[in-house]
């Protein structure tokens, strides 16, 4: 059975920004995002970060907690950071119209199932990472796990992958785009996890193709 390939529209939020990271002189760079969110540049050409919100910094005070929680759940800090950025822009008091709470935008019932207090920022971050790890373990690839975080695991299971929901596809693009942008930012050395058993996601910045082997 051939490996699934995810094609996202060039104008979709997040990935479109990531596509702009490739300079005209370096059109062939391919970025491989490991299942834990770590990034490896798989070509000799350089990729530069554009001046975009995709690379705006997270609050520095959260870095130690982020790294500790990400490591606890075998996730890349860049992945957890990108998810939280997309969910709340690191606003600890964020509250969605649907009732999602805090940094990782946990619904009260989900937080209860995870055993965390959604109103406590550190607990909220822990809950978001724990829930993402659960989706990774269930679906086995990063795009599907992110889609499950956004749209719910039932929709991903029914679709057999990222569902054809514009909001969800844009969400996956945005998170992966931020990971890519952060990895390509000046002074950042992209990394790749060697211990993950899940498939990696490759991004060709020229074509906007995400491929899960």
Short mmCIF file of C-alpha atoms in Angstrom, two decimals:
data_model
loop_
_atom_site.label_atom_id
_atom_site.label_comp_id
_atom_site.label_asym_id
_atom_site.label_seq_id
_atom_site.Cartn_x
_atom_site.Cartn_y
_atom_site.Cartn_z
CA UNK A 1 0.00 0.00 0.00
CA UNK A 2 1.54 3.37 -0.97
CA UNK A 3 2.41 5.82 1.75
CA UNK A 4 -0.18 8.58 2.22
CA UNK A 5 0.63 12.03 0.88
CA UNK A 6 -1.06 15.12 2.26
CA UNK A 7 -1.61 17.96 -0.22
CA UNK A 8 -2.56 21.26 1.35
CA UNK A 9 -3.75 24.35 -0.55
CA UNK A 10 -1.01 26.89 -1.12
CA UNK A 11 -3.08 29.61 0.50
CA UNK A 12 -3.78 27.71 3.70
CA UNK A 13 -2.79 29.44 6.91
CA UNK A 14 0.55 28.52 8.35
CA UNK A 15 2.00 26.38 5.59
CA UNK A 16 1.73 29.26 3.14
CA UNK A 17 3.89 31.26 5.52
CA UNK A 18 6.31 28.36 5.73
CA UNK A 19 6.56 28.21 1.96
CA UNK A 20 7.74 31.82 1.95
CA UNK A 21 10.74 30.84 4.03
CA UNK A 22 12.58 29.45 1.02
CA UNK A 23 14.70 32.09 -0.68
CA UNK A 24 14.80 32.22 -4.50
CA UNK A 25 18.39 31.00 -4.36
CA UNK A 26 17.44 27.94 -2.33
CA UNK A 27 14.25 26.45 -3.80
CA UNK A 28 15.02 22.79 -3.15
CA UNK A 29 15.30 22.51 0.61
CA UNK A 30 13.22 19.74 2.13
CA UNK A 31 12.41 19.85 5.83
CA UNK A 32 11.68 16.60 7.64
CA UNK A 33 9.64 16.97 10.81
CA UNK A 34 10.01 13.97 13.08
CA UNK A 35 6.96 12.55 14.80
CA UNK A 36 8.03 14.34 17.98
CA UNK A 37 8.23 17.67 16.13
CA UNK A 38 12.01 17.83 15.80
CA UNK A 39 13.22 19.20 12.46
CA UNK A 40 15.98 18.13 10.09
CA UNK A 41 16.94 20.06 6.95
CA UNK A 42 17.47 17.32 4.36
CA UNK A 43 19.18 19.39 1.67
CA UNK A 44 22.33 21.47 1.42
CA UNK A 45 20.47 24.66 0.50
CA UNK A 46 19.81 27.12 3.28
CA UNK A 47 16.31 28.10 4.30
CA UNK A 48 15.91 31.52 5.82
CA UNK A 49 13.16 32.79 8.09
CA UNK A 50 10.96 35.58 6.83
CA UNK A 51 9.91 38.46 9.05
CA UNK A 52 6.56 36.92 9.98
CA UNK A 53 4.45 36.17 13.00
CA UNK A 54 5.29 32.52 12.40
CA UNK A 55 8.63 33.13 14.12
CA UNK A 56 7.51 35.50 16.88
CA UNK A 57 9.08 34.38 20.12
CA UNK A 58 7.32 32.62 22.95
CA UNK A 59 7.63 34.15 26.44
CA UNK A 60 11.14 33.27 27.62
CA UNK A 61 9.92 32.51 31.15
CA UNK A 62 8.08 29.45 29.84
CA UNK A 63 11.10 27.84 28.20
CA UNK A 64 12.27 25.66 31.16
CA UNK A 65 8.75 24.35 31.86
CA UNK A 66 8.12 23.76 28.17
CA UNK A 67 11.30 21.72 27.74
CA UNK A 68 10.63 19.66 30.86
CA UNK A 69 7.03 18.85 29.92
CA UNK A 70 7.90 18.09 26.29
CA UNK A 71 10.65 15.70 27.38
CA UNK A 72 8.28 13.95 29.78
CA UNK A 73 6.00 13.08 26.86
CA UNK A 74 8.76 12.40 24.30
CA UNK A 75 7.78 15.42 22.23
CA UNK A 76 9.93 18.11 20.70
CA UNK A 77 9.73 21.44 22.58
CA UNK A 78 9.27 23.07 19.16
CA UNK A 79 6.15 20.99 18.56
CA UNK A 80 4.56 21.76 21.92
CA UNK A 81 5.49 25.44 21.56
CA UNK A 82 3.95 25.64 18.09
CA UNK A 83 0.75 23.97 19.26
CA UNK A 84 0.38 26.33 22.22
CA UNK A 85 1.15 29.32 20.01
CA UNK A 86 -1.60 28.29 17.62
CA UNK A 87 -4.05 27.59 20.43
CA UNK A 88 -3.58 30.67 22.61
CA UNK A 89 -0.52 32.73 21.59
CA UNK A 90 0.75 31.81 25.08
CA UNK A 91 -2.11 33.70 26.74
CA UNK A 92 -2.69 31.96 30.07
CA UNK A 93 -6.13 33.56 30.37
CA UNK A 94 -7.37 32.58 26.91
CA UNK A 95 -10.99 31.41 26.80
CA UNK A 96 -12.64 30.36 23.55
CA UNK A 97 -16.32 30.90 22.71
CA UNK A 98 -16.74 27.11 23.00
CA UNK A 99 -15.29 27.09 26.51
CA UNK A 100 -11.72 25.92 25.85
CA UNK A 101 -9.39 27.18 28.56
CA UNK A 102 -5.84 28.43 28.86
CA UNK A 103 -2.54 27.89 27.08
CA UNK A 104 -3.42 24.59 25.42
CA UNK A 105 -7.15 25.42 25.11
CA UNK A 106 -8.38 22.41 27.03
CA UNK A 107 -12.09 21.74 27.24
CA UNK A 108 -13.23 21.16 30.84
CA UNK A 109 -14.23 17.54 30.18
CA UNK A 110 -10.91 16.81 28.49
CA UNK A 111 -8.99 18.39 31.35
CA UNK A 112 -10.97 16.28 33.81
CA UNK A 113 -10.13 13.10 31.89
CA UNK A 114 -6.46 14.11 31.82
CA UNK A 115 -6.45 14.82 35.55
CA UNK A 116 -5.29 18.43 35.24
CA UNK A 117 -6.63 21.79 36.36
CA UNK A 118 -7.18 23.81 33.15
CA UNK A 119 -7.11 27.07 35.10
CA UNK A 120 -3.57 26.40 36.34
CA UNK A 121 -1.20 27.42 33.50
CA UNK A 122 1.42 24.77 34.22
CA UNK A 123 -1.23 22.06 34.59
CA UNK A 124 -2.83 23.28 31.39
CA UNK A 125 0.46 22.98 29.50
CA UNK A 126 0.98 19.50 30.94
CA UNK A 127 -2.51 18.50 29.85
CA UNK A 128 -1.99 19.75 26.31
CA UNK A 129 1.25 17.81 25.90
CA UNK A 130 -0.30 14.69 27.44
CA UNK A 131 -3.31 14.87 25.14
CA UNK A 132 -1.12 15.38 22.07
CA UNK A 133 0.98 12.36 23.05
CA UNK A 134 -2.21 10.31 23.36
CA UNK A 135 -3.20 11.27 19.83
CA UNK A 136 0.31 10.48 18.55
CA UNK A 137 0.15 7.04 20.12
CA UNK A 138 -3.31 6.42 18.71
CA UNK A 139 -2.84 7.64 15.13
CA UNK A 140 0.90 7.21 14.63
CA UNK A 141 1.65 10.30 12.56
CA UNK A 142 1.99 13.98 13.35
CA UNK A 143 -0.57 15.51 10.94
CA UNK A 144 -3.28 13.13 12.15
CA UNK A 145 -2.39 13.77 15.80
CA UNK A 146 -2.61 17.53 15.30
CA UNK A 147 -5.90 17.13 13.45
CA UNK A 148 -7.25 15.06 16.35
CA UNK A 149 -6.19 17.76 18.79
CA UNK A 150 -8.16 20.30 16.78
CA UNK A 151 -11.18 18.41 15.49
CA UNK A 152 -11.35 15.47 17.86
CA UNK A 153 -10.09 11.90 17.44
CA UNK A 154 -13.47 10.60 16.24
CA UNK A 155 -13.33 12.75 13.11
CA UNK A 156 -9.76 11.69 12.35
CA UNK A 157 -10.62 8.03 12.84
CA UNK A 158 -13.64 8.36 10.56
CA UNK A 159 -11.58 10.09 7.85
CA UNK A 160 -8.61 7.77 8.17
CA UNK A 161 -6.32 10.78 8.60
CA UNK A 162 -6.61 14.55 8.41
CA UNK A 163 -10.32 15.20 7.73
CA UNK A 164 -11.43 17.45 4.89
CA UNK A 165 -12.33 20.30 7.22
CA UNK A 166 -10.88 23.67 6.22
CA UNK A 167 -10.32 24.83 9.80
CA UNK A 168 -8.53 21.61 10.72
CA UNK A 169 -6.35 21.54 7.62
CA UNK A 170 -5.41 25.17 8.24
CA UNK A 171 -4.65 24.30 11.87
CA UNK A 172 -2.30 21.46 10.92
CA UNK A 173 -0.61 23.71 8.36
CA UNK A 174 -0.19 26.50 10.88
CA UNK A 175 1.43 24.32 13.55
CA UNK A 176 3.78 22.62 11.09
CA UNK A 177 4.52 25.98 9.51
CA UNK A 178 5.57 27.46 12.84
CA UNK A 179 7.80 24.48 13.59
CA UNK A 180 9.43 24.93 10.20
CA UNK A 181 9.81 28.69 10.61
CA UNK A 182 11.30 28.33 14.07
CA UNK A 183 13.78 25.71 12.89
CA UNK A 184 14.85 27.91 9.99
CA UNK A 185 15.24 31.07 12.08
CA UNK A 186 18.73 32.60 12.29
CA UNK A 187 20.78 31.06 15.08
CA UNK A 188 18.63 27.95 15.26
CA UNK A 189 20.04 24.52 14.50
CA UNK A 190 17.32 22.15 13.28
CA UNK A 191 17.33 18.85 15.11
CA UNK A 192 15.96 15.41 14.47
CA UNK A 193 14.87 12.80 16.96
CA UNK A 194 16.54 9.44 16.46
CA UNK A 195 14.46 7.52 18.97
CA UNK A 196 10.94 8.06 17.65
CA UNK A 197 9.16 5.02 16.22
CA UNK A 198 6.55 7.10 14.40
CA UNK A 199 6.88 8.21 10.77
CA UNK A 200 8.31 11.59 9.91
CA UNK A 201 6.62 14.34 7.94
CA UNK A 202 8.49 15.89 5.02
CA UNK A 203 7.80 19.39 3.73
CA UNK A 204 8.94 20.57 0.33
CA UNK A 205 8.79 24.37 0.72
CA UNK A 206 8.52 24.81 -3.04
CA UNK A 207 5.52 22.56 -3.62
CA UNK A 208 3.76 22.63 -0.28
CA UNK A 209 3.58 18.85 -0.04
CA UNK A 210 3.52 17.07 3.29
CA UNK A 211 4.45 13.41 3.00
CA UNK A 212 4.12 10.77 5.70
CA UNK A 213 6.21 7.69 4.75
#
